[in-house]
Short mmCIF file of C-alpha atoms and ligand atoms in Angstrom, two decimals:
data_model
loop_
_atom_site.label_atom_id
_atom_site.label_comp_id
_atom_site.label_asym_id
_atom_site.label_seq_id
_atom_site.Cartn_x
_atom_site.Cartn_y
_atom_site.Cartn_z
CA MET A 1 5.82 -26.18 8.87
CA PHE A 2 7.21 -25.84 5.83
CA PHE A 3 10.92 -27.66 5.30
CA ARG A 4 13.25 -27.08 2.37
CA GLN A 5 16.80 -29.29 2.04
CA VAL A 6 18.96 -27.15 -0.14
CA LEU A 7 21.89 -28.03 -1.48
CA ASN A 8 25.77 -27.68 -2.83
CA ASP A 9 26.03 -30.38 -5.52
CA ASP A 10 29.66 -29.33 -5.54
CA LEU A 11 30.84 -30.05 -2.52
CA GLY A 12 28.38 -32.10 -1.88
CA CYS A 13 26.80 -29.94 1.35
CA ALA A 14 23.06 -29.85 2.88
CA SER A 15 21.96 -26.76 4.03
CA TYR A 16 18.40 -26.24 5.51
CA VAL A 17 15.12 -24.16 6.05
CA VAL A 18 12.42 -24.91 9.30
CA ALA A 19 9.81 -22.06 8.64
CA ASP A 20 6.44 -21.71 10.66
CA GLY A 21 4.13 -18.74 10.23
CA GLY A 22 5.64 -17.29 8.46
CA GLU A 23 9.63 -16.92 10.27
CA ALA A 24 12.97 -18.92 8.33
CA VAL A 25 15.32 -20.16 10.33
CA VAL A 26 18.25 -21.29 7.77
CA VAL A 27 20.47 -23.64 9.07
CA ASP A 28 24.48 -23.78 7.78
CA PRO A 29 23.41 -21.72 4.91
CA LYS A 30 25.54 -22.36 1.86
CA TRP A 31 28.45 -19.30 1.12
CA ASP A 32 25.44 -18.77 -2.38
CA VAL A 33 22.39 -17.38 -0.36
CA GLU A 34 20.29 -16.21 -3.11
CA GLU A 35 18.83 -19.52 -2.74
CA TYR A 36 17.25 -18.44 1.21
CA LEU A 37 16.28 -15.10 -0.56
CA GLU A 38 14.42 -16.08 -3.20
CA LEU A 39 13.15 -19.00 -0.80
CA GLY A 40 11.62 -16.87 1.84
CA GLY A 41 10.04 -14.12 -0.62
CA ARG A 42 8.31 -16.93 -2.78
CA HIS A 43 6.59 -18.21 -0.02
CA GLY A 44 6.18 -15.41 2.15
CA LEU A 45 8.66 -16.19 5.03
CA ARG A 46 10.83 -13.67 6.38
CA ILE A 47 14.61 -16.21 7.31
CA THR A 48 14.82 -14.61 11.22
CA THR A 49 17.41 -17.19 12.57
CA ILE A 50 20.72 -18.56 11.12
CA VAL A 51 21.89 -21.98 13.57
CA GLU A 52 24.97 -23.41 12.22
CA THR A 53 25.84 -27.06 13.29
CA HIS A 54 29.27 -26.36 13.84
CA VAL A 55 32.46 -24.15 12.69
CA HIS A 56 33.06 -25.33 9.34
CA ALA A 57 35.73 -26.99 7.69
CA ASP A 58 35.45 -27.64 4.61
CA HIS A 59 33.53 -24.77 2.91
CA VAL A 60 32.81 -21.46 4.01
CA SER A 61 29.61 -20.17 5.76
CA GLY A 62 27.29 -18.06 3.70
CA ALA A 63 25.84 -17.34 7.48
CA PRO A 64 27.38 -13.67 7.23
CA ARG A 65 25.82 -12.69 4.60
CA LEU A 66 22.59 -14.18 4.44
CA ALA A 67 23.08 -12.42 8.45
CA ALA A 68 23.41 -8.87 7.29
CA ALA A 69 20.88 -9.24 3.95
CA THR A 70 18.19 -10.14 6.74
CA GLY A 71 19.07 -8.62 9.87
CA ALA A 72 19.20 -12.77 10.97
CA ALA A 73 19.87 -14.45 14.11
CA VAL A 74 23.35 -16.17 14.06
CA ALA A 75 22.73 -18.66 17.04
CA VAL A 76 26.12 -21.32 17.31
CA ALA A 77 27.11 -23.77 19.86
CA ALA A 78 27.71 -22.04 23.12
CA GLY A 79 32.80 -21.84 23.23
CA ALA A 80 32.71 -22.65 19.49
CA GLY A 81 34.98 -19.01 18.44
CA VAL A 82 32.90 -17.30 16.20
CA GLU A 83 33.65 -13.85 16.44
CA ARG A 84 30.14 -12.15 14.86
CA ALA A 85 27.64 -15.30 16.78
CA ASP A 86 24.70 -13.66 18.65
CA LEU A 87 23.17 -16.86 20.45
CA ASP A 88 25.04 -19.08 22.34
CA LEU A 89 23.50 -22.62 21.81
CA LEU A 90 23.94 -24.82 25.08
CA ASP A 91 22.21 -28.50 25.30
CA GLY A 92 18.24 -28.19 25.87
CA ASP A 93 17.62 -24.93 24.00
CA ALA A 94 15.39 -24.18 22.13
CA ILE A 95 13.51 -22.29 18.81
CA ASP A 96 11.01 -21.48 17.95
CA VAL A 97 8.74 -21.17 14.88
CA GLY A 98 5.94 -19.91 15.12
CA GLY A 99 4.57 -23.39 16.19
CA THR A 100 7.55 -25.51 15.62
CA ARG A 101 10.17 -25.90 17.74
CA LEU A 102 13.63 -27.00 17.15
CA THR A 103 15.64 -27.76 20.39
CA VAL A 104 19.70 -28.24 19.97
CA ILE A 105 21.06 -31.99 21.10
CA ALA A 106 24.46 -31.16 21.69
CA THR A 107 26.55 -33.68 19.42
CA PRO A 108 30.43 -33.70 19.97
CA GLY A 109 32.79 -35.80 17.58
CA HIS A 110 32.48 -33.73 14.32
CA ARG A 111 34.04 -30.85 15.97
CA PRO A 112 34.16 -30.44 20.15
CA GLU A 113 31.27 -27.36 19.66
CA HIS A 114 28.16 -29.65 17.44
CA LEU A 115 25.12 -29.67 16.81
CA SER A 116 22.06 -31.15 16.21
CA LEU A 117 18.25 -29.33 16.48
CA LEU A 118 15.49 -32.17 17.32
CA VAL A 119 12.52 -30.32 15.72
CA SER A 120 8.86 -30.77 16.57
CA GLU A 121 5.79 -30.20 15.27
CA ARG A 122 3.09 -28.66 17.76
CA THR A 123 2.11 -32.28 18.99
CA GLY A 124 4.97 -32.50 20.40
CA GLU A 125 6.69 -35.41 18.51
CA PRO A 126 10.06 -35.23 16.55
CA THR A 127 9.74 -35.66 13.13
CA LEU A 128 13.26 -34.24 11.76
CA LEU A 129 16.50 -34.60 12.73
CA LEU A 130 19.03 -31.84 11.11
CA CYS A 131 21.76 -33.63 12.52
CA GLY A 132 24.85 -31.73 10.56
CA ASP A 133 27.86 -33.23 10.59
CA SER A 134 27.42 -36.63 13.73
CA LEU A 135 25.28 -39.34 11.70
CA LEU A 136 25.10 -39.34 7.85
CA VAL A 137 23.07 -41.90 5.06
CA GLY A 138 25.26 -45.22 5.39
CA GLU A 139 28.03 -42.81 7.31
CA VAL A 140 28.86 -41.12 10.29
CA ALA A 141 31.49 -37.94 10.20
CA ARG A 142 35.32 -37.72 10.65
CA PRO A 143 36.06 -37.23 13.65
CA ASP A 144 39.50 -35.20 12.39
CA LEU A 145 39.01 -32.12 11.55
CA ALA A 146 39.26 -30.51 14.70
CA VAL A 147 42.64 -32.46 15.69
CA HIS A 148 45.68 -32.60 15.09
CA ASP A 149 47.41 -35.82 16.35
CA GLU A 150 46.51 -39.43 16.68
CA ARG A 151 45.43 -39.36 20.25
CA ALA A 152 43.11 -36.31 19.38
CA ALA A 153 41.30 -38.11 17.14
CA GLN A 154 40.74 -40.55 18.89
CA GLU A 155 39.23 -39.02 21.59
CA ALA A 156 37.01 -37.57 19.71
CA ALA A 157 35.45 -40.99 18.04
CA ARG A 158 34.43 -41.25 20.68
CA SER A 159 32.99 -38.28 21.44
CA LEU A 160 31.00 -39.40 18.24
CA PHE A 161 30.24 -42.80 19.69
CA ARG A 162 28.72 -40.98 22.56
CA SER A 163 26.61 -38.63 20.86
CA LEU A 164 25.57 -40.77 18.18
CA ARG A 165 23.92 -43.44 20.78
CA ARG A 166 22.70 -40.63 21.70
CA LEU A 167 20.98 -40.08 18.37
CA LEU A 168 20.11 -43.79 17.89
CA GLU A 169 17.35 -43.02 20.89
CA LEU A 170 15.30 -41.04 19.89
CA PRO A 171 12.54 -43.43 17.65
CA ASP A 172 12.60 -44.85 13.83
CA LEU A 173 10.83 -42.34 12.91
CA VAL A 174 12.77 -39.35 13.16
CA GLU A 175 14.10 -38.11 9.36
CA VAL A 176 17.81 -37.70 9.07
CA TRP A 177 17.94 -34.72 6.86
CA PRO A 178 22.58 -34.96 7.06
CA GLY A 179 24.99 -31.72 6.58
CA HIS A 180 26.91 -33.57 3.19
CA LEU A 181 26.13 -36.57 0.44
CA GLY A 182 28.21 -38.38 -1.13
CA GLY A 183 30.70 -36.83 -2.89
CA SER A 184 31.90 -34.63 0.66
CA LEU A 185 35.21 -34.95 2.67
CA CYS A 186 33.48 -34.72 6.09
CA GLY A 187 32.18 -38.36 6.06
CA GLY A 188 33.07 -41.26 5.75
CA GLY A 189 33.68 -43.67 2.46
CA SER A 190 30.04 -45.04 2.59
CA LEU A 191 28.08 -42.10 2.58
CA SER A 192 25.31 -42.39 0.13
CA PRO A 193 24.47 -40.07 -2.18
CA ARG A 194 20.65 -40.11 -0.97
CA PRO A 195 19.13 -36.69 0.70
CA SER A 196 17.30 -38.29 3.98
CA SER A 197 17.52 -41.23 5.60
CA THR A 198 15.54 -42.12 9.19
CA VAL A 199 16.75 -43.22 12.14
CA GLY A 200 14.48 -46.44 12.63
CA TYR A 201 16.29 -47.33 8.83
CA GLU A 202 20.05 -46.04 9.67
CA ARG A 203 19.98 -48.07 12.67
CA ARG A 204 18.85 -51.17 11.01
CA THR A 205 21.60 -50.56 7.88
CA ASN A 206 24.51 -47.76 8.66
CA PRO A 207 27.94 -50.55 8.67
CA MET A 208 29.18 -47.90 11.56
CA LEU A 209 25.80 -47.33 13.70
CA ALA A 210 25.62 -51.45 14.28
CA ILE A 211 29.29 -51.04 16.03
CA GLU A 212 28.04 -51.53 19.78
CA ASN A 213 31.62 -51.02 21.28
CA GLU A 214 33.20 -48.39 21.37
CA GLU A 215 36.93 -48.81 20.40
CA LEU A 216 35.55 -51.42 18.25
CA PHE A 217 34.10 -48.37 16.40
CA VAL A 218 37.33 -45.62 17.35
CA ARG A 219 39.15 -48.31 14.77
CA ARG A 220 38.00 -48.69 12.12
CA LEU A 221 36.84 -44.95 11.55
CA LEU A 222 39.74 -44.54 11.57
CA ALA A 223 41.02 -46.81 9.54
CA SER A 224 39.30 -45.51 6.91
CA LEU A 225 39.37 -41.57 6.25
CA PRO A 226 38.84 -40.57 3.18
CA GLU A 227 41.85 -37.69 2.16
CA ARG A 228 41.48 -34.11 4.29
CA PRO A 229 40.18 -30.93 2.90
CA PRO A 230 42.11 -28.82 1.15
CA ARG A 231 42.92 -25.98 4.53
CA VAL A 232 40.63 -26.87 7.00
CA GLU A 233 42.82 -24.50 9.27
CA ARG A 234 42.35 -21.60 7.36
CA THR A 235 38.85 -22.43 5.96
CA VAL A 236 37.80 -22.83 10.49
CA GLU A 237 39.13 -19.41 10.78
CA LEU A 238 37.48 -17.30 7.99
CA ASN A 239 34.22 -19.54 9.87
CA ARG A 240 34.96 -17.53 13.58
CA ARG A 241 36.69 -14.55 12.34
CA GLY A 242 33.38 -14.26 9.07
CA VAL A 243 35.84 -11.68 7.10
CA PRO A 244 33.26 -10.97 4.11
CA VAL A 245 34.08 -12.38 1.12
CA GLY A 246 33.34 -10.40 -2.10
CA ASP A 247 31.90 -11.66 -4.81
CA ASP A 248 31.39 -9.11 -6.82
CA LEU A 249 33.02 -10.01 -9.84
CA ARG A 250 34.46 -7.92 -12.32
CA ALA A 251 34.21 -8.29 -16.71
CA LEU A 252 37.95 -8.13 -17.13
CA ASP A 253 39.62 -7.58 -21.37
CA ALA A 254 42.52 -9.39 -22.31
CA ALA A 255 44.47 -6.38 -21.76
CA GLN A 256 43.72 -6.29 -18.20
CA VAL A 257 43.55 -10.23 -17.45
CA ARG A 258 47.54 -9.70 -19.06
CA ARG A 259 49.23 -7.46 -17.15
CA LEU A 260 46.84 -9.66 -13.67
CA LEU A 261 48.51 -12.94 -15.43
CA ARG A 262 52.10 -11.26 -15.29
CA ALA A 263 51.71 -9.88 -11.52
CA GLY A 264 50.86 -14.00 -10.46
CA ALA A 265 47.28 -14.84 -10.57
CA VAL A 266 46.05 -17.95 -11.90
CA LEU A 267 43.58 -18.42 -14.76
CA ILE A 268 41.03 -21.17 -13.34
CA ASP A 269 39.35 -22.40 -17.07
CA GLY A 270 36.52 -25.02 -15.70
CA ARG A 271 35.42 -25.82 -18.91
CA GLU A 272 35.64 -29.68 -19.80
CA PRO A 273 39.76 -30.57 -20.51
CA ASP A 274 38.81 -31.18 -24.68
CA GLU A 275 37.84 -28.15 -25.34
CA PHE A 276 40.69 -26.52 -23.17
CA GLU A 277 43.18 -29.07 -25.50
CA ARG A 278 42.14 -26.97 -28.46
CA GLY A 279 42.96 -23.61 -27.33
CA HIS A 280 43.04 -21.88 -23.69
CA VAL A 281 45.52 -18.48 -21.98
CA PRO A 282 48.78 -19.91 -21.77
CA GLY A 283 50.12 -20.62 -18.32
CA SER A 284 45.87 -21.49 -17.39
CA LEU A 285 44.84 -23.79 -14.95
CA ASN A 286 42.82 -26.07 -16.44
CA VAL A 287 39.96 -27.51 -13.86
CA PRO A 288 36.64 -29.39 -15.08
CA GLY A 289 33.77 -26.64 -13.60
CA ASN A 290 30.78 -29.56 -14.52
CA ARG A 291 32.17 -32.09 -12.12
CA ALA A 292 31.58 -32.07 -8.49
CA GLY A 293 34.44 -31.05 -6.46
CA PHE A 294 35.12 -28.52 -8.06
CA ALA A 295 35.98 -25.58 -6.02
CA THR A 296 37.92 -28.33 -3.16
CA ARG A 297 40.54 -29.25 -6.78
CA CYS A 298 40.82 -26.11 -7.46
CA ALA A 299 41.79 -24.90 -3.58
CA THR A 300 43.98 -28.30 -3.54
CA LEU A 301 46.10 -26.76 -5.98
CA VAL A 302 45.44 -22.64 -6.04
CA ASP A 303 46.11 -20.51 -3.05
CA PRO A 304 43.33 -19.23 -2.20
CA ASP A 305 44.74 -16.36 -0.69
CA GLY A 306 45.91 -15.25 -4.74
CA GLU A 307 44.09 -13.24 -7.87
CA THR A 308 42.47 -16.10 -9.65
CA VAL A 309 40.77 -15.01 -13.09
CA VAL A 310 37.60 -17.14 -14.10
CA LEU A 311 37.30 -18.66 -17.19
CA GLY A 312 34.01 -20.42 -18.19
CA TYR A 313 31.82 -20.60 -21.10
CA ASP A 314 30.37 -17.71 -21.02
CA GLU A 315 29.35 -14.58 -18.44
CA ARG A 316 26.53 -16.51 -16.63
CA ASP A 317 29.01 -20.08 -16.46
CA SER A 318 32.29 -18.04 -15.11
CA ARG A 319 29.95 -16.40 -12.63
CA ARG A 320 28.75 -20.14 -11.18
CA LEU A 321 32.24 -20.82 -11.25
CA ALA A 322 33.38 -17.97 -8.76
CA SER A 323 30.69 -18.70 -6.67
CA LEU A 324 31.66 -22.44 -5.99
CA LEU A 325 35.69 -20.13 -5.74
CA GLY A 326 33.71 -18.32 -2.92
CA ALA A 327 32.57 -21.24 -1.13
CA VAL A 328 35.51 -22.40 -0.50
CA GLY A 329 37.54 -18.71 0.52
CA PHE A 330 38.75 -17.68 -2.94
CA THR A 331 39.18 -14.25 -1.14
CA ARG A 332 40.27 -12.48 -4.38
CA MET A 333 39.10 -12.93 -7.00
CA ARG A 334 39.68 -10.45 -9.27
CA GLY A 335 37.27 -10.80 -12.46
CA LEU A 336 36.52 -12.38 -15.75
CA LEU A 337 37.49 -13.26 -19.03
CA GLN A 338 34.75 -11.33 -21.32
CA ASP A 339 33.71 -13.37 -23.65
CA GLY A 340 35.89 -16.29 -22.73
CA LEU A 341 38.84 -16.91 -25.46
CA ALA A 342 36.98 -14.70 -28.24
CA GLY A 343 37.71 -12.66 -25.60
CA TRP A 344 41.28 -13.39 -25.52
CA SER A 345 41.91 -12.79 -28.84
CA ARG A 346 40.06 -9.89 -29.96
CA GLY A 347 43.52 -8.17 -28.07
CA GLY A 348 45.79 -8.95 -30.97
CA PRO A 349 48.46 -10.80 -32.10
CA GLU A 350 50.45 -11.36 -29.20
CA TYR A 351 48.07 -13.28 -27.27
CA ARG A 352 48.15 -16.30 -28.53
CA ARG A 353 46.27 -19.07 -27.68
CA ALA A 354 48.07 -22.33 -25.67
CA THR A 355 47.39 -26.17 -26.90
CA ALA A 356 47.80 -29.10 -25.27
CA ALA A 357 47.86 -33.07 -26.22
CA SER A 358 46.64 -36.54 -24.54
CA VAL A 359 46.45 -39.79 -25.54
CA ASP A 360 43.82 -42.45 -25.00
CA ALA A 361 43.42 -46.04 -23.15
CA ALA A 362 44.70 -47.79 -26.45
CA GLU A 363 47.66 -45.33 -27.69
CA LEU A 364 49.28 -45.11 -24.17
CA ALA A 365 49.02 -48.72 -24.27
CA ARG A 366 50.93 -49.14 -26.98
CA LEU A 367 53.92 -46.46 -25.74
CA VAL A 368 54.26 -48.38 -21.73
CA ALA A 369 54.47 -51.67 -24.00
CA ALA A 370 57.22 -50.06 -26.19
CA GLY A 371 58.50 -48.15 -22.77
CA ALA A 372 58.29 -44.69 -24.42
CA ALA A 373 57.07 -43.07 -22.33
CA THR A 374 56.89 -42.31 -18.31
CA VAL A 375 53.32 -42.89 -17.35
CA LEU A 376 52.46 -40.19 -13.81
CA ASP A 377 50.50 -41.59 -11.75
CA VAL A 378 47.72 -38.36 -10.07
CA ARG A 379 45.76 -41.63 -7.58
CA SER A 380 45.87 -41.70 -4.18
CA VAL A 381 47.81 -44.16 -2.75
CA ASP A 382 44.40 -47.11 -2.11
CA GLU A 383 43.45 -46.06 -5.51
CA TRP A 384 47.46 -47.36 -6.47
CA GLU A 385 47.63 -49.35 -4.75
CA ARG A 386 44.55 -51.23 -6.03
CA GLY A 387 46.40 -51.49 -9.52
CA HIS A 388 49.32 -49.52 -11.09
CA VAL A 389 51.72 -49.28 -13.74
CA ARG A 390 54.55 -50.97 -13.57
CA GLY A 391 57.61 -48.72 -13.10
CA SER A 392 54.54 -45.85 -13.63
CA LEU A 393 56.28 -42.23 -11.33
CA HIS A 394 53.06 -42.33 -8.03
CA VAL A 395 52.39 -38.19 -6.87
CA PRO A 396 48.93 -38.19 -5.70
CA TRP A 397 47.73 -35.49 -6.97
CA ALA A 398 47.45 -33.39 -4.19
CA GLN A 399 51.12 -33.75 -3.32
CA LEU A 400 52.09 -32.56 -6.69
CA PRO A 401 52.36 -28.73 -6.19
CA HIS A 402 55.49 -29.75 -3.47
CA ARG A 403 57.25 -32.28 -6.47
CA LEU A 404 57.20 -31.23 -9.35
CA ASP A 405 60.96 -31.88 -9.29
CA GLU A 406 59.79 -35.73 -9.06
CA VAL A 407 58.10 -34.67 -12.96
CA ARG A 408 60.40 -32.31 -13.88
CA ALA A 409 63.09 -35.00 -13.67
CA ALA A 410 61.02 -37.40 -15.40
CA ALA A 411 59.86 -35.40 -18.37
CA GLY A 412 63.51 -34.80 -19.48
CA ALA A 413 63.83 -38.65 -20.13
CA GLY A 414 60.68 -38.55 -21.87
CA PRO A 415 56.83 -37.33 -22.60
CA VAL A 416 55.09 -37.14 -19.25
CA VAL A 417 51.38 -38.60 -19.71
CA VAL A 418 49.02 -38.50 -16.47
CA ALA A 419 47.00 -40.10 -15.42
CA CYS A 420 43.75 -41.18 -12.34
CA ALA A 421 41.49 -43.15 -12.15
CA SER A 422 38.57 -40.47 -15.24
CA GLY A 423 40.69 -38.09 -15.91
CA VAL A 424 38.73 -35.25 -14.11
CA ARG A 425 42.25 -35.08 -11.39
CA ALA A 426 45.03 -35.44 -14.46
CA ALA A 427 43.77 -32.34 -16.39
CA PRO A 428 43.81 -30.47 -13.58
CA ALA A 429 47.48 -31.72 -12.72
CA ALA A 430 48.63 -31.98 -16.30
CA SER A 431 47.78 -28.48 -16.59
CA LEU A 432 49.65 -27.60 -13.48
CA LEU A 433 53.04 -29.32 -14.46
CA ARG A 434 52.12 -26.74 -18.48
CA ARG A 435 51.97 -23.90 -15.98
CA GLU A 436 55.01 -24.33 -13.96
CA GLY A 437 56.78 -25.28 -17.29
CA ILE A 438 57.53 -28.91 -17.48
CA GLU A 439 55.88 -29.34 -21.51
CA ASN A 440 57.16 -32.78 -21.66
CA VAL A 441 53.26 -34.36 -21.25
CA CYS A 442 49.98 -34.89 -22.13
CA ARG A 443 47.08 -36.42 -20.18
CA LEU A 444 44.96 -40.61 -20.75
CA ARG A 445 41.48 -39.06 -21.83
CA ASP A 446 38.54 -40.76 -22.16
CA GLY A 447 38.40 -43.14 -18.33
CA GLY A 448 41.87 -44.09 -16.46
CA VAL A 449 45.02 -47.29 -15.05
CA ALA A 450 42.49 -49.06 -15.31
CA SER A 451 41.28 -49.53 -18.77
CA LEU A 452 44.55 -49.72 -19.93
CA VAL A 453 44.09 -53.65 -18.83
CA TYR A 454 42.21 -53.28 -22.00
CA PHE A 455 44.78 -52.99 -23.81
CA GLY A 456 46.91 -55.35 -23.14
CA VAL A 457 48.66 -53.52 -19.63
CA GLU A 458 49.49 -55.65 -16.66
CA LEU A 459 48.80 -53.91 -13.74
CA GLU A 460 50.80 -54.42 -10.50
CA THR A 461 48.82 -54.49 -6.45
CA GLY A 462 50.65 -53.49 -3.55
CA GLY A 463 53.06 -50.77 -3.00
CA PRO A 464 56.69 -50.66 -2.45
CA PHE A 465 56.76 -52.77 0.84
CA GLY A 466 53.73 -55.52 -0.65
CA SER A 467 50.34 -54.66 0.16
CA ARG A 468 48.88 -52.66 3.32
CA PRO A 469 47.83 -54.85 5.66
CA ARG A 470 43.97 -54.28 5.61
CA PRO A 471 41.51 -53.62 8.84
CA ILE A 472 40.22 -57.40 9.79
CA GLN A 473 36.85 -57.84 9.27
CA ASP A 474 37.09 -61.13 11.69
CA GLY A 475 34.78 -60.38 14.63
CA TRP A 476 32.82 -57.34 12.92
CA PRO A 477 28.85 -57.41 12.43
CA ALA A 478 27.72 -58.30 8.73
CA ALA A 479 26.22 -55.51 7.64
CA ALA A 480 29.81 -53.65 8.50
CA VAL A 481 31.41 -56.13 6.39
CA ALA A 482 29.47 -55.27 3.88
CA GLY A 483 29.64 -51.56 4.27
CA THR A 484 33.48 -51.57 3.99
CA THR A 485 33.72 -50.11 0.25
CA ARG A 486 35.69 -46.94 0.20
CA ARG A 487 34.71 -43.55 -1.70
CA ALA A 488 34.38 -44.35 -5.20
CA ALA A 489 37.16 -42.72 -7.38
CA ARG A 490 36.62 -39.86 -8.97
FE1 FE2 B 1 31.64 -30.68 8.94
#
């Protein structure tokens, strides 16, 4: 048997190639399908079947593109609502490639149609579990992406509990290959960056599997959900309809780009914030493309149905960024800025570059002590409650496009410094504010709010009404308590 895990590191998504006898099955293919085609060519494999473990809510599947490139049949769970599906799968169905069998196990929870695949070789013993978004390494999937209210989320969590109990009946040695790794928003906060595990290891160490009481599992799971991926319903709809998203990216000169920008297109500049500050196309949005989560950040701030232009370090980098954006459903990418900023300046004297400003933690601490600036804290509510600058303005960064008036009011009274935990969210936030005409804004560089402590700024904890009550941990299994750390701030 031939087996490969193929990752999209930006989204923390994992897909799989299982092959035997020259035939291959691809499970949960990512948007950029070149790697599967290249693997197939190199190893003499014909991709005959594509299986989706579920309708994805955080990324656009590469299944339609891979099917178009290979002629492979697309198989999904019966009732998944995927228009282009060739095969409907039910619990207990099997897909054979050569002497290898993939057996379907219905594992509802993350979504109602969710399935896992148990891979057995000629001996008949199961060796691999491709479990999509059910069991994850160190975590379990979130149950709230297919539902719209708390009660339905509880029901989904109950389904997930039962699905996981079923998977735990498998032998310890069966390898666990999940649909997501750390960095994904499809699992809880303890999701490990490790690519795989075993049923036995998870049985002994996964905090959520240690909870044997269904009600406790449901409460614990729903109390620790990370932020939702952006535009979940739209992504599900794209995956159901299989809308082809083009990636034929044209190289555009400065005049073409300017026309597009004047017509409302957004230029996404994926370079590092320090370089963006030294010079950029006016009005462009700076979302660093070398940090995981680039595409999700873009989809949070920019309408993926709107026209976009990308700019990376060079043409190859721009195409990489465009592919990452395609994976979250940017359907109207018009092209890349040819020759980057140099190409922009070549447009003529009216093609000026804009600059931006930043301060380091020591400077910001001086400004805070002097009451000479407002800190705009764009971290999540949890991060804010763990420690923030007294008097700072808190707008979680995903809410920023809808709360510009608050920032505008603060900036009218004096400079605003945008801060997060590490700078990854502050840079896009600051560029968004300038794009919206709020000029009196800069960002905190080389660190985040916590680094201000080293320069004498005291952080206060709790929200406007004091600290929120935390889940009661008494009575939980020791492993569960030990594993309650939330996702590290990005
Ligand atoms: Fe998912």
